[in-house]
JSON list of C-alpha atoms in Angstrom, two decimals:
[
{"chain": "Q", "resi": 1, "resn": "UNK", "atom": "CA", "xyz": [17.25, 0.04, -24.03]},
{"chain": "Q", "resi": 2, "resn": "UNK", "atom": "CA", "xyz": [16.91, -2.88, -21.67]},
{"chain": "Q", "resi": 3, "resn": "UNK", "atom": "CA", "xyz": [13.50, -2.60, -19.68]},
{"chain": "Q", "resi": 4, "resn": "UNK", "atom": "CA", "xyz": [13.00, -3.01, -15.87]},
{"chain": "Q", "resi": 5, "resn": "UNK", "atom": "CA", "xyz": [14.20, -6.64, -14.30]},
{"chain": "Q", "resi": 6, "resn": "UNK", "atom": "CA", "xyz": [12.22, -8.42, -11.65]},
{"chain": "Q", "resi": 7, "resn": "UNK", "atom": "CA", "xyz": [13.20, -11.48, -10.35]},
{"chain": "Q", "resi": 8, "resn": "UNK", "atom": "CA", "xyz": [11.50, -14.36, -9.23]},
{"chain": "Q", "resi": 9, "resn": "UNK", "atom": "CA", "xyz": [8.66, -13.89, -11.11]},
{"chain": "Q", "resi": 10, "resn": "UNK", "atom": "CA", "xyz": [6.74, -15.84, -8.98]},
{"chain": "Q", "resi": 11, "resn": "UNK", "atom": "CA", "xyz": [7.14, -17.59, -5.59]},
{"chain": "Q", "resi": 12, "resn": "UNK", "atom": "CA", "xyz": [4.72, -19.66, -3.35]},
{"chain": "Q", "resi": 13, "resn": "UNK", "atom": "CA", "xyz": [5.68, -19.70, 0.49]},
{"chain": "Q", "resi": 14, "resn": "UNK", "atom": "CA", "xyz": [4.14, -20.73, 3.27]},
{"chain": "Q", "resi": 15, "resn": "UNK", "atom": "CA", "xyz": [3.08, -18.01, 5.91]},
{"chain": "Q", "resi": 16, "resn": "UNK", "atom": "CA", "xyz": [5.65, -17.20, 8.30]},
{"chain": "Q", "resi": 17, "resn": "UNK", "atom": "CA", "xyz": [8.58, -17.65, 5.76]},
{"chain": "Q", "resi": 18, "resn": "UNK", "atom": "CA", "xyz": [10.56, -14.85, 4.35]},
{"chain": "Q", "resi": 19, "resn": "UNK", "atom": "CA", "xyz": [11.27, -13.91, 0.78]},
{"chain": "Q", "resi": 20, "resn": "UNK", "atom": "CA", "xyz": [12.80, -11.64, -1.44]},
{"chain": "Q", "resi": 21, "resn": "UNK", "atom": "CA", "xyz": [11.94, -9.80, -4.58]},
{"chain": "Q", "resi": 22, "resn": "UNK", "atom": "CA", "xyz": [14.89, -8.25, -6.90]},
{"chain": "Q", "resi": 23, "resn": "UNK", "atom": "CA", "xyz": [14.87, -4.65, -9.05]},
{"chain": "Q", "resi": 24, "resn": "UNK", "atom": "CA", "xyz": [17.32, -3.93, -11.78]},
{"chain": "Q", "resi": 25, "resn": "UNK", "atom": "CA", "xyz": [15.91, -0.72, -13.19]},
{"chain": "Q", "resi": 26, "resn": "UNK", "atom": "CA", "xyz": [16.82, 0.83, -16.46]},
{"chain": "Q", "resi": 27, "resn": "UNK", "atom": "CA", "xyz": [20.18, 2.31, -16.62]},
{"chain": "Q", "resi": 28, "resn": "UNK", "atom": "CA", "xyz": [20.29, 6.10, -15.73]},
{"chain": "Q", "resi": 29, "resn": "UNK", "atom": "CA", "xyz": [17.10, 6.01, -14.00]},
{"chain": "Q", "resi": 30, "resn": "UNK", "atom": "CA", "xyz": [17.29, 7.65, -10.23]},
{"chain": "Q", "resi": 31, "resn": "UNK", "atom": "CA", "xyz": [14.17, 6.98, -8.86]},
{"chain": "Q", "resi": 32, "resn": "UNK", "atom": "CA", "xyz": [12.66, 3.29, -8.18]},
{"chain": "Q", "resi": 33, "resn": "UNK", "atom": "CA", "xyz": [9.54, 2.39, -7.17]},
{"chain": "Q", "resi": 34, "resn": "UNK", "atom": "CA", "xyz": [8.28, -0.89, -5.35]},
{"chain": "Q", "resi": 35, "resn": "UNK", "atom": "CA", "xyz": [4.23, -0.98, -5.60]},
{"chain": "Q", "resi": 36, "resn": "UNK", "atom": "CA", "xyz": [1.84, -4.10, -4.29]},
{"chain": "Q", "resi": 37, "resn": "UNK", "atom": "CA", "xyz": [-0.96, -4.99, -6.66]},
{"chain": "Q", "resi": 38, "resn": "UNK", "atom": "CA", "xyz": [-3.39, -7.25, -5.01]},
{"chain": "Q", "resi": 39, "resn": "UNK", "atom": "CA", "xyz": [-5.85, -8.75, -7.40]},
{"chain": "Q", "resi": 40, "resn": "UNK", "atom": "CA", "xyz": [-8.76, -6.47, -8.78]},
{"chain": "Q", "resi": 41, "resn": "UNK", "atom": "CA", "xyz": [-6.96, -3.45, -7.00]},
{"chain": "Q", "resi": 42, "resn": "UNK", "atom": "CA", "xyz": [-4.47, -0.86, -8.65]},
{"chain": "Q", "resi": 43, "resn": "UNK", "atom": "CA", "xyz": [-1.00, -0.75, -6.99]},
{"chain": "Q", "resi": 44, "resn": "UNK", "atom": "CA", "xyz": [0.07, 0.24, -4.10]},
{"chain": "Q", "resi": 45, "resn": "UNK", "atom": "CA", "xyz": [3.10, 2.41, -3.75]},
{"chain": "Q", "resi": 46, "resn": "UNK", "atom": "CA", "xyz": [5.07, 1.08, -0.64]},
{"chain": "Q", "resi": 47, "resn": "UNK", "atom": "CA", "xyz": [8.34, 2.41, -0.83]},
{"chain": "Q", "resi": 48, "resn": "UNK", "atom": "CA", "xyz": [10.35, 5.31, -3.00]},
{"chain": "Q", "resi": 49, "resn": "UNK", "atom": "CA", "xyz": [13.71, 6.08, -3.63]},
{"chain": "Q", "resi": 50, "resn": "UNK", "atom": "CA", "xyz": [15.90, 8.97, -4.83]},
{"chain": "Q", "resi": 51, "resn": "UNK", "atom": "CA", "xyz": [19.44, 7.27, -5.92]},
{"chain": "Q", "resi": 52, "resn": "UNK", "atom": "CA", "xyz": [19.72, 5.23, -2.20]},
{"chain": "Q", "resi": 53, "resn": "UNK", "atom": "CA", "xyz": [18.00, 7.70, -0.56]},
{"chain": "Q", "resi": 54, "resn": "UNK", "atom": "CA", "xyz": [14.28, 6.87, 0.33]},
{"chain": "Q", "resi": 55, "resn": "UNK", "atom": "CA", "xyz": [11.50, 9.26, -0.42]},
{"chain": "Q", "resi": 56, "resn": "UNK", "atom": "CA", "xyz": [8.38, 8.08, 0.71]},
{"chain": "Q", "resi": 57, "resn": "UNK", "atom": "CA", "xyz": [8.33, 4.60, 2.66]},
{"chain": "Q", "resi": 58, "resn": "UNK", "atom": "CA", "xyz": [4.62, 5.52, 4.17]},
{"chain": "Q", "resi": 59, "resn": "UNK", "atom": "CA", "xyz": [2.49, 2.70, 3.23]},
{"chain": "Q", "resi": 60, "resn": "UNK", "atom": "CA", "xyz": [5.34, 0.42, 3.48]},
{"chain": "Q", "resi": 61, "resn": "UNK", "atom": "CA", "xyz": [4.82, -2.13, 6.70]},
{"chain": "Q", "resi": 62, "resn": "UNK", "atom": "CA", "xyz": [7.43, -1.74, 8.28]},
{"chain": "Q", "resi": 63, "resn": "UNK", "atom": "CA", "xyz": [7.38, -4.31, 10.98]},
{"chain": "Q", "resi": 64, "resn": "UNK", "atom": "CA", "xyz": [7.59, -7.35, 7.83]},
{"chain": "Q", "resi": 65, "resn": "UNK", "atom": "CA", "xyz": [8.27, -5.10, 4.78]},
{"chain": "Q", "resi": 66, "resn": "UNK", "atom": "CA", "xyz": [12.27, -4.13, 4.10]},
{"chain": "Q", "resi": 67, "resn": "UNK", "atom": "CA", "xyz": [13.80, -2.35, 0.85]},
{"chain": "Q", "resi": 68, "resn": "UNK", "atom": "CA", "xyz": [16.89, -1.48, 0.41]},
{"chain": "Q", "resi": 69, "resn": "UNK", "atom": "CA", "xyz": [19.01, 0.56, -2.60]},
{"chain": "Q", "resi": 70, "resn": "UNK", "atom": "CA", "xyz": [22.78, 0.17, -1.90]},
{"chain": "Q", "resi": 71, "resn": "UNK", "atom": "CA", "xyz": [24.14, 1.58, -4.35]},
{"chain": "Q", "resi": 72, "resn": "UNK", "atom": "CA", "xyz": [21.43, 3.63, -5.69]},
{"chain": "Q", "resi": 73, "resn": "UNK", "atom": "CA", "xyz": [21.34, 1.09, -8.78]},
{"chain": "Q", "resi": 74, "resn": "UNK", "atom": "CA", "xyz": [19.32, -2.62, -8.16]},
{"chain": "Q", "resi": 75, "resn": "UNK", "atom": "CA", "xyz": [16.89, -2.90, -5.10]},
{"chain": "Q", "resi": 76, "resn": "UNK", "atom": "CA", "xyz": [15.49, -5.87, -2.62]},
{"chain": "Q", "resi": 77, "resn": "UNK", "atom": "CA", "xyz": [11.96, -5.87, -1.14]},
{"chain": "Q", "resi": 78, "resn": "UNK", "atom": "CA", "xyz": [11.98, -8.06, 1.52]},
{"chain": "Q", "resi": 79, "resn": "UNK", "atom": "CA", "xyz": [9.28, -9.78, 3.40]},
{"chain": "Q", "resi": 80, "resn": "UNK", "atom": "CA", "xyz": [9.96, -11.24, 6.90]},
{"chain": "Q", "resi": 81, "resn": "UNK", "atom": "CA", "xyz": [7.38, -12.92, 8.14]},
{"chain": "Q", "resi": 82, "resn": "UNK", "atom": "CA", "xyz": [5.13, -13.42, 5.11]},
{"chain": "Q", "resi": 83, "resn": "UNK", "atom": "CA", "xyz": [1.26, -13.31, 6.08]},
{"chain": "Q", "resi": 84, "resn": "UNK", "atom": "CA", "xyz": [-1.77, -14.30, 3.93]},
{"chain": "Q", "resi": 85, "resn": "UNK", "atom": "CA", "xyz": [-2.56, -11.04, 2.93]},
{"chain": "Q", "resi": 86, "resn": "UNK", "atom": "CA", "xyz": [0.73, -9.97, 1.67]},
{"chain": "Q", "resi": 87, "resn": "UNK", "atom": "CA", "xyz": [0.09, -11.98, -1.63]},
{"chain": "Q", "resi": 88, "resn": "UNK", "atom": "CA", "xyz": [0.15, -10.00, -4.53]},
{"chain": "Q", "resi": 89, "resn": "UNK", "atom": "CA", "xyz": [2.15, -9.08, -7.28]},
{"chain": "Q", "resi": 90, "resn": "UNK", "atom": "CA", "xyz": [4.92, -6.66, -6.74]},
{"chain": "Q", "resi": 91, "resn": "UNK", "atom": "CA", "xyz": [5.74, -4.35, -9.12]},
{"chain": "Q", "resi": 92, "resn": "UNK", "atom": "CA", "xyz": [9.12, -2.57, -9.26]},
{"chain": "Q", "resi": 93, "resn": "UNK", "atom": "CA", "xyz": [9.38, 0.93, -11.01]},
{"chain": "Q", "resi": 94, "resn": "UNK", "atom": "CA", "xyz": [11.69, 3.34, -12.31]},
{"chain": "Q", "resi": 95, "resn": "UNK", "atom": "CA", "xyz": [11.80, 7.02, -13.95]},
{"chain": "Q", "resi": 96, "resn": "UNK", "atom": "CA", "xyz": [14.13, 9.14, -14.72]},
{"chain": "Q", "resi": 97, "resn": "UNK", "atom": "CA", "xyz": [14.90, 12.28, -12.43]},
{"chain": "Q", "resi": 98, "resn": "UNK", "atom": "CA", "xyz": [12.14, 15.28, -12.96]},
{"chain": "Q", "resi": 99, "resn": "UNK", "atom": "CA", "xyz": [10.03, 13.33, -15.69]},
{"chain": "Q", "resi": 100, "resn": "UNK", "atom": "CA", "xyz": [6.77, 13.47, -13.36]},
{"chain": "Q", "resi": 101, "resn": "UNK", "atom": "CA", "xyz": [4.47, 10.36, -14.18]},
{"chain": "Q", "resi": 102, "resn": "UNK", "atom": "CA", "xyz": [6.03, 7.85, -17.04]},
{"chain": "Q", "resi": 103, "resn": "UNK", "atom": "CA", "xyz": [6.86, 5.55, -15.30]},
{"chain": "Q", "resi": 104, "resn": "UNK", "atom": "CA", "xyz": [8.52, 2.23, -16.65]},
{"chain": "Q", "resi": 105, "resn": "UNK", "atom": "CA", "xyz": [7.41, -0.90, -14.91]},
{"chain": "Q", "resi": 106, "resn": "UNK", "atom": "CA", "xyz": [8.89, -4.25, -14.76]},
{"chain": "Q", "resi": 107, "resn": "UNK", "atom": "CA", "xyz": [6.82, -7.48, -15.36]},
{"chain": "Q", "resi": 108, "resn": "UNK", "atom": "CA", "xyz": [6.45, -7.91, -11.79]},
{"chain": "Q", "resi": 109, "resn": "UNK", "atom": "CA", "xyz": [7.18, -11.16, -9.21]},
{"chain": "Q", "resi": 110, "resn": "UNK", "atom": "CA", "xyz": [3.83, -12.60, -8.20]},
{"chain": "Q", "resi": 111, "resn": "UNK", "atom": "CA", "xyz": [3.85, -13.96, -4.50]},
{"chain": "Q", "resi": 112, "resn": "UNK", "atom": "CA", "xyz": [0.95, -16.55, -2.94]},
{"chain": "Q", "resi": 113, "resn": "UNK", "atom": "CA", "xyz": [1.53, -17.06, 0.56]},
{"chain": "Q", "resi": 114, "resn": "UNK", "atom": "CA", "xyz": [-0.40, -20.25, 1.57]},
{"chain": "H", "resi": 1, "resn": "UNK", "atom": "CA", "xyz": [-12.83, 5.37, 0.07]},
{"chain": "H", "resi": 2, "resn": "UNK", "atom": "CA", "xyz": [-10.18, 5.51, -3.02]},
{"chain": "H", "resi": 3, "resn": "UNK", "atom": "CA", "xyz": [-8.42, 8.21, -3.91]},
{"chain": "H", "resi": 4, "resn": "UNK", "atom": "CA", "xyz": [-9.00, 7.58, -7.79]},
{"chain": "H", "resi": 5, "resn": "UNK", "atom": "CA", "xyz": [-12.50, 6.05, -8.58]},
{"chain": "H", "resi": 6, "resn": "UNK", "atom": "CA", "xyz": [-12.65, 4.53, -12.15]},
{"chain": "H", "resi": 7, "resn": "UNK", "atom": "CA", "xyz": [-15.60, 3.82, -14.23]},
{"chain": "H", "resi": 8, "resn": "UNK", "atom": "CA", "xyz": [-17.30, 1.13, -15.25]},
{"chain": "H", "resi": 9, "resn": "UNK", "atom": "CA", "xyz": [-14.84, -1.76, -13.47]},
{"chain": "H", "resi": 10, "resn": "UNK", "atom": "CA", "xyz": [-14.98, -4.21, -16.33]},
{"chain": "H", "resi": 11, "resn": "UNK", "atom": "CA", "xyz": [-16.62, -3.36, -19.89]},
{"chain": "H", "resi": 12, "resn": "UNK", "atom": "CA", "xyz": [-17.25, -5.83, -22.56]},
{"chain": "H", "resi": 13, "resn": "UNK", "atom": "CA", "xyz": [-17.39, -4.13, -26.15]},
{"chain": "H", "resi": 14, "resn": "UNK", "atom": "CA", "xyz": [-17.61, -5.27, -29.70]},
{"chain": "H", "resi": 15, "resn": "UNK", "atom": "CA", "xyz": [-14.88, -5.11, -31.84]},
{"chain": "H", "resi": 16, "resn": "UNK", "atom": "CA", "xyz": [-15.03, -1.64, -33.83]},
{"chain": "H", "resi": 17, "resn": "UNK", "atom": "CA", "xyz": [-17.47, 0.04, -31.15]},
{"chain": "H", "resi": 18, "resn": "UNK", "atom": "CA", "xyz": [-16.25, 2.61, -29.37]},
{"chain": "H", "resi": 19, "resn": "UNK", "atom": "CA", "xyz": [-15.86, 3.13, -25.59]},
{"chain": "H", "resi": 20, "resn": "UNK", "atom": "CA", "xyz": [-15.14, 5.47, -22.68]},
{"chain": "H", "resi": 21, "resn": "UNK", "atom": "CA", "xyz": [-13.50, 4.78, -19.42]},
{"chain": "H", "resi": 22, "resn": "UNK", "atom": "CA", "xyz": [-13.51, 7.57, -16.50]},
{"chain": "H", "resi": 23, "resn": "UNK", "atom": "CA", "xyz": [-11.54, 8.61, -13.52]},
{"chain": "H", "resi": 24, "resn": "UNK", "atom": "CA", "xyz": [-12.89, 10.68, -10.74]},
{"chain": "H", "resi": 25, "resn": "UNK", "atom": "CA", "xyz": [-10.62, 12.22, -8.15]},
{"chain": "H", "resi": 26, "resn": "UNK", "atom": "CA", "xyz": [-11.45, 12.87, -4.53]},
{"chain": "H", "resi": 27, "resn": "UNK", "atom": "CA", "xyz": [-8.34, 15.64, -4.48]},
{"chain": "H", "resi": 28, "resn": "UNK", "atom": "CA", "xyz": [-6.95, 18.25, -6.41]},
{"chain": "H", "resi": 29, "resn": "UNK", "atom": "CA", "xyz": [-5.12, 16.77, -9.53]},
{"chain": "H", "resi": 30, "resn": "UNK", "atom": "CA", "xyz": [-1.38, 17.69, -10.42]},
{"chain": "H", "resi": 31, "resn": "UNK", "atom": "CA", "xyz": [-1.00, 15.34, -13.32]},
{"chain": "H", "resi": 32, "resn": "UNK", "atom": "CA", "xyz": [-3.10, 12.53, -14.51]},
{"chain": "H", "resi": 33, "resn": "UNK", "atom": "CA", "xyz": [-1.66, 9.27, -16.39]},
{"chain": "H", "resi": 34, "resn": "UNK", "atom": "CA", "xyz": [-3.20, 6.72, -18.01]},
{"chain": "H", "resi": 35, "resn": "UNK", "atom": "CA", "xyz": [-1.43, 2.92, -18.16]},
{"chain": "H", "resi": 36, "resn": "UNK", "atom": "CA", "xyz": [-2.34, -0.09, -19.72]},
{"chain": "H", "resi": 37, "resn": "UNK", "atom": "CA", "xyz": [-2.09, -3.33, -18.25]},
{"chain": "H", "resi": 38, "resn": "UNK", "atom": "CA", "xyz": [-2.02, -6.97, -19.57]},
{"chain": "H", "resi": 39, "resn": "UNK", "atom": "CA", "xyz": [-2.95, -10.16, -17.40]},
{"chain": "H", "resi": 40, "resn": "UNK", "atom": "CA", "xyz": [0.43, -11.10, -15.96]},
{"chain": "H", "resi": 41, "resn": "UNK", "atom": "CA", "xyz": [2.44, -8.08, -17.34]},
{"chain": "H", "resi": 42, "resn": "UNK", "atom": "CA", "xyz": [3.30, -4.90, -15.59]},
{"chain": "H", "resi": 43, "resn": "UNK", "atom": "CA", "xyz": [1.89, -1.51, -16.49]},
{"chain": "H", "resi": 44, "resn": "UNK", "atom": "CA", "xyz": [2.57, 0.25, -19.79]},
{"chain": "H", "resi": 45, "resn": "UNK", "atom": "CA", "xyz": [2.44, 4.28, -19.84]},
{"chain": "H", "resi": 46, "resn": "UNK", "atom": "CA", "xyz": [-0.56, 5.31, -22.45]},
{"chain": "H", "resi": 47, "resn": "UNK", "atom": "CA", "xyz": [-0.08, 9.21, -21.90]},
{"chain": "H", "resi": 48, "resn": "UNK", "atom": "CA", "xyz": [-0.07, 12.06, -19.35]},
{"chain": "H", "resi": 49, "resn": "UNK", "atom": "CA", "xyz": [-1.94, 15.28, -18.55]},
{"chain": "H", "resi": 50, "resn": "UNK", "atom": "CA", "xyz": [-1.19, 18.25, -16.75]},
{"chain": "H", "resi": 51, "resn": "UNK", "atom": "CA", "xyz": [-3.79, 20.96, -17.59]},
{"chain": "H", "resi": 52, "resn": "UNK", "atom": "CA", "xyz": [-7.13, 21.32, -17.19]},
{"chain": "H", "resi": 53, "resn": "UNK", "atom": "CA", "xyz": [-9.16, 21.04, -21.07]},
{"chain": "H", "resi": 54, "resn": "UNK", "atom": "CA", "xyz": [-5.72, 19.28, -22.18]},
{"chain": "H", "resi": 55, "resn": "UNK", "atom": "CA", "xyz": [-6.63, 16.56, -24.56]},
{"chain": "H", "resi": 56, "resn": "UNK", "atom": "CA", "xyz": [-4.11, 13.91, -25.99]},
{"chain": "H", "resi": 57, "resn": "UNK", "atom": "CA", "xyz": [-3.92, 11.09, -28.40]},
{"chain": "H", "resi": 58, "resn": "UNK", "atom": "CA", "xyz": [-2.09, 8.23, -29.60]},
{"chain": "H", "resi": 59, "resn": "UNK", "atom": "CA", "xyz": [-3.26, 6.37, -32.32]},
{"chain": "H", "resi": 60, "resn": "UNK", "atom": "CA", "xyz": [-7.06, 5.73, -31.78]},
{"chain": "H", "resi": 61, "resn": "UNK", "atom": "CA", "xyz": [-7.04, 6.49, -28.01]},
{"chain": "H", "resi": 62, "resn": "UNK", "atom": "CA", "xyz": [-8.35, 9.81, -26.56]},
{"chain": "H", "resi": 63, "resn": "UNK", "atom": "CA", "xyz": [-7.67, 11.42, -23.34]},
{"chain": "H", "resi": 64, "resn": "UNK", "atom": "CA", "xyz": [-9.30, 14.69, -21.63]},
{"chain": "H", "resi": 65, "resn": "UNK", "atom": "CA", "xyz": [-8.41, 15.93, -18.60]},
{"chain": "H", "resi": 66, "resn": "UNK", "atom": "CA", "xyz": [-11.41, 18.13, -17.07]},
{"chain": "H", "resi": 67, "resn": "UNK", "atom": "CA", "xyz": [-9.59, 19.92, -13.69]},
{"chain": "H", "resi": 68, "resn": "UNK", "atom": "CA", "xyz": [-12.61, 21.41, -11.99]},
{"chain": "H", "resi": 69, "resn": "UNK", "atom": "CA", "xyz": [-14.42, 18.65, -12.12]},
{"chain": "H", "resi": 70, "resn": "UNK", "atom": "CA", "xyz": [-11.37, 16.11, -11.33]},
{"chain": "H", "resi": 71, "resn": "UNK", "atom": "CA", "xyz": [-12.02, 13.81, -13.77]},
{"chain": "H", "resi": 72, "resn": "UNK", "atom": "CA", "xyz": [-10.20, 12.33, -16.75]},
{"chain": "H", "resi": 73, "resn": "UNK", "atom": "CA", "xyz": [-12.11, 10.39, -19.67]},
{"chain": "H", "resi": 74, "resn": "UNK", "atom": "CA", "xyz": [-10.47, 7.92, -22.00]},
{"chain": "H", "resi": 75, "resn": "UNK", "atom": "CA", "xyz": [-12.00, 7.23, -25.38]},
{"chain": "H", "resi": 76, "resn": "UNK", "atom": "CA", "xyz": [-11.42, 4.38, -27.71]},
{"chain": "H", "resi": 77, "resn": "UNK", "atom": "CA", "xyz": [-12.78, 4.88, -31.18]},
{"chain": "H", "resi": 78, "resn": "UNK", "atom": "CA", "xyz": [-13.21, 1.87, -33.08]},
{"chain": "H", "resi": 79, "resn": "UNK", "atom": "CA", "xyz": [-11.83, -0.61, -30.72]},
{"chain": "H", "resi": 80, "resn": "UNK", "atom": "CA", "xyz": [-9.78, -4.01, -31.87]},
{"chain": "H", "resi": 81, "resn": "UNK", "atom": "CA", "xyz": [-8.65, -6.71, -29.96]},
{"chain": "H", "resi": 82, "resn": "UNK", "atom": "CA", "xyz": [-5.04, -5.00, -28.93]},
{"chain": "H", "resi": 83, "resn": "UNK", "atom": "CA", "xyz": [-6.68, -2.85, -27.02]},
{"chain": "H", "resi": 84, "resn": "UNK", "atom": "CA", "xyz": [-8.29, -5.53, -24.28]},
{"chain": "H", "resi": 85, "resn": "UNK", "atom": "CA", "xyz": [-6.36, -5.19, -21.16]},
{"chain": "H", "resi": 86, "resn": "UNK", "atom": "CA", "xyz": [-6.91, -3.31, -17.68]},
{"chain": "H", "resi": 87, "resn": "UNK", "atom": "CA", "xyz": [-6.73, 0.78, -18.18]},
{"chain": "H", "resi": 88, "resn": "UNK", "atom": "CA", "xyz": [-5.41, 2.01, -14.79]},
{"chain": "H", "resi": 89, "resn": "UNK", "atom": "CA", "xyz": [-5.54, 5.73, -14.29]},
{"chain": "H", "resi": 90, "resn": "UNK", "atom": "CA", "xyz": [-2.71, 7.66, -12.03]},
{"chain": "H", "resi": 91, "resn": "UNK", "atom": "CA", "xyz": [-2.73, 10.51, -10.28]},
{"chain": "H", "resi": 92, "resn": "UNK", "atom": "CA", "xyz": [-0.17, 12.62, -8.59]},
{"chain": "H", "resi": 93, "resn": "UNK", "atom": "CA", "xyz": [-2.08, 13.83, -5.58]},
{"chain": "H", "resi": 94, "resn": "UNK", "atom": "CA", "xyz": [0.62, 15.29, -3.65]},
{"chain": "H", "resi": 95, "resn": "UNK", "atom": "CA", "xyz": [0.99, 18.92, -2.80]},
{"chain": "H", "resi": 96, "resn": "UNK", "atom": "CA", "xyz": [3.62, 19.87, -5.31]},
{"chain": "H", "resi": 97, "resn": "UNK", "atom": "CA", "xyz": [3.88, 19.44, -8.94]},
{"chain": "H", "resi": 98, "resn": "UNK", "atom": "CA", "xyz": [6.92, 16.99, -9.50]},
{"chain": "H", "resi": 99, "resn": "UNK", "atom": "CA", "xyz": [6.33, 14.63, -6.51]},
{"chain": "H", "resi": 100, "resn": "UNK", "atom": "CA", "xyz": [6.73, 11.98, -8.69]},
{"chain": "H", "resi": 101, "resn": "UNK", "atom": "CA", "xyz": [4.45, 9.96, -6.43]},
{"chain": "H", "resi": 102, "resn": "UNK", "atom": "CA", "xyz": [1.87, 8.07, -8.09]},
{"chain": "H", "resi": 103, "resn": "UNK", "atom": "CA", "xyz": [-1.58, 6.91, -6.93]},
{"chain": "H", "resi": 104, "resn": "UNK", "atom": "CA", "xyz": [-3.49, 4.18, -8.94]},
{"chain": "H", "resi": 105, "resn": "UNK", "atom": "CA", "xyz": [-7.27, 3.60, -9.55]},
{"chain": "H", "resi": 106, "resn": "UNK", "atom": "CA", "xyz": [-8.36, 0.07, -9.30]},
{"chain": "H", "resi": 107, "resn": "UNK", "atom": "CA", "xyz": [-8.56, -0.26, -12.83]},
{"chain": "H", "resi": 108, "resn": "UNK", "atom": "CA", "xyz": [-11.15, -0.93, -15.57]},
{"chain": "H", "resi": 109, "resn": "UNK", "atom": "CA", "xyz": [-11.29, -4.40, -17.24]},
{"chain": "H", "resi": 110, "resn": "UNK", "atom": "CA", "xyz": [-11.57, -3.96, -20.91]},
{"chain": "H", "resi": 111, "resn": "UNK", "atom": "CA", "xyz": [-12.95, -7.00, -22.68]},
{"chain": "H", "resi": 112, "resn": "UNK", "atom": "CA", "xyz": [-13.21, -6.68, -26.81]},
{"chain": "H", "resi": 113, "resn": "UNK", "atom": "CA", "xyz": [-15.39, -9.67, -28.16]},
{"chain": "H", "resi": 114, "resn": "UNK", "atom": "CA", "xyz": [-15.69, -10.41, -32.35]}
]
């Protein structure tokens, strides 16, 4: 069973730019999970979807942070304009419907805003 | 404050001593999951508990969950260099069983020296 994709893995941009991270979960799984793991802290769930539908979006910042699930398959987290503080790693997630808890992570895309 | 407090934040052990990490919740727990994390890599699922005095293992890892007290311990007996890494604890502190929404400690630093 392929694992969870995340591409880039990393990116360096300078503040004010945009970027974009991509999800390719594991086949079959309905719910995806974008977290933020700034260094020394544990994640940070920003945004959670049910197929395309979101679930909870309530720590997402909404005025720079987009995500998006089309087609209730792959997902985009976007970031629009990037600020200092908004590097991290990002960590995509999936499980599969009703199995509380396991979740499978990808390797995650690592972002440094300078 | 955090949600999930975890216990020491970095622990250096000699290889073949044993070790404990702990997680303390400041709300009710509705499942508690223990990950593993490796520099650069994304989060591996170690186990989950649901009930309070449950107790699980996987090879020479331990995990209790104590519910009245909200607080999970994990034991390593006889540690080896596989298992250095960061040991992040998870907690589903919503108000139903099943949220599938997962909050994250900050991690404990496991070092394992010859």
């Amino acid at each position: 069973e392929a694992g969870v994709a995340q591409s880039p893995r990393y990116k360096i941009i300078e503040k004010r730019q945009s970027v974009a991270f991509w999800c390719n979960p594991i086949s079959g799984h309905a719910t995806l999970y974008w977290y933020q793991q700034i260094l020394g802290q544990g994640p940070k769930l920003l945004i959670q979807f049910q197929n395309n539908g979101v679930v909870d979006d309530s720590q997402l910042p909404k005025d720079r942070f987009s995500a998006e699930r089309l087609k209730g398959v792959d997902s985009t987290l976007k970031i629009q304009p990037a600020k200092l503080e908004d590097s991290a790693v990002y960590l995509c997630a999936s499980s599969r419907w009703g199995t509380t808890g396991e979740l499978f992570f990808g390797e995650g895309s690592r972002l440094t805003v300078l | 404050s955090q949600e999930l407090e975890q216990s020491p934040q970095s622990l250096i052990v000699q290889e073949g001593k044993n070790l404990t990490i702990n997680c303390t919740s400041s709300k009710t727990l509705y499942g508690l999951y223990w990950y593993k994390q490796k520099y650069g890599e994304g989060l591996i699922f170690l186990m989950m508990l649901q009930k309070g005095g449950e107790e699980k293992s996987h090879e020479k890892i331990t995990a209790k969950l104590d519910e009245k007290k909200q607080q999970s311990s994990l034991h390593i007996t006889a540690s080896q260099p596989s298992h250095a890494g960061i040991y992040l604890c998870g907690a589903d502190l919503g108000t139903n069983f099943g949220n599938e929404k997962l909050t994250f400690g900050t991690g404990t630093r496991l070092t394992i020296i010859p």
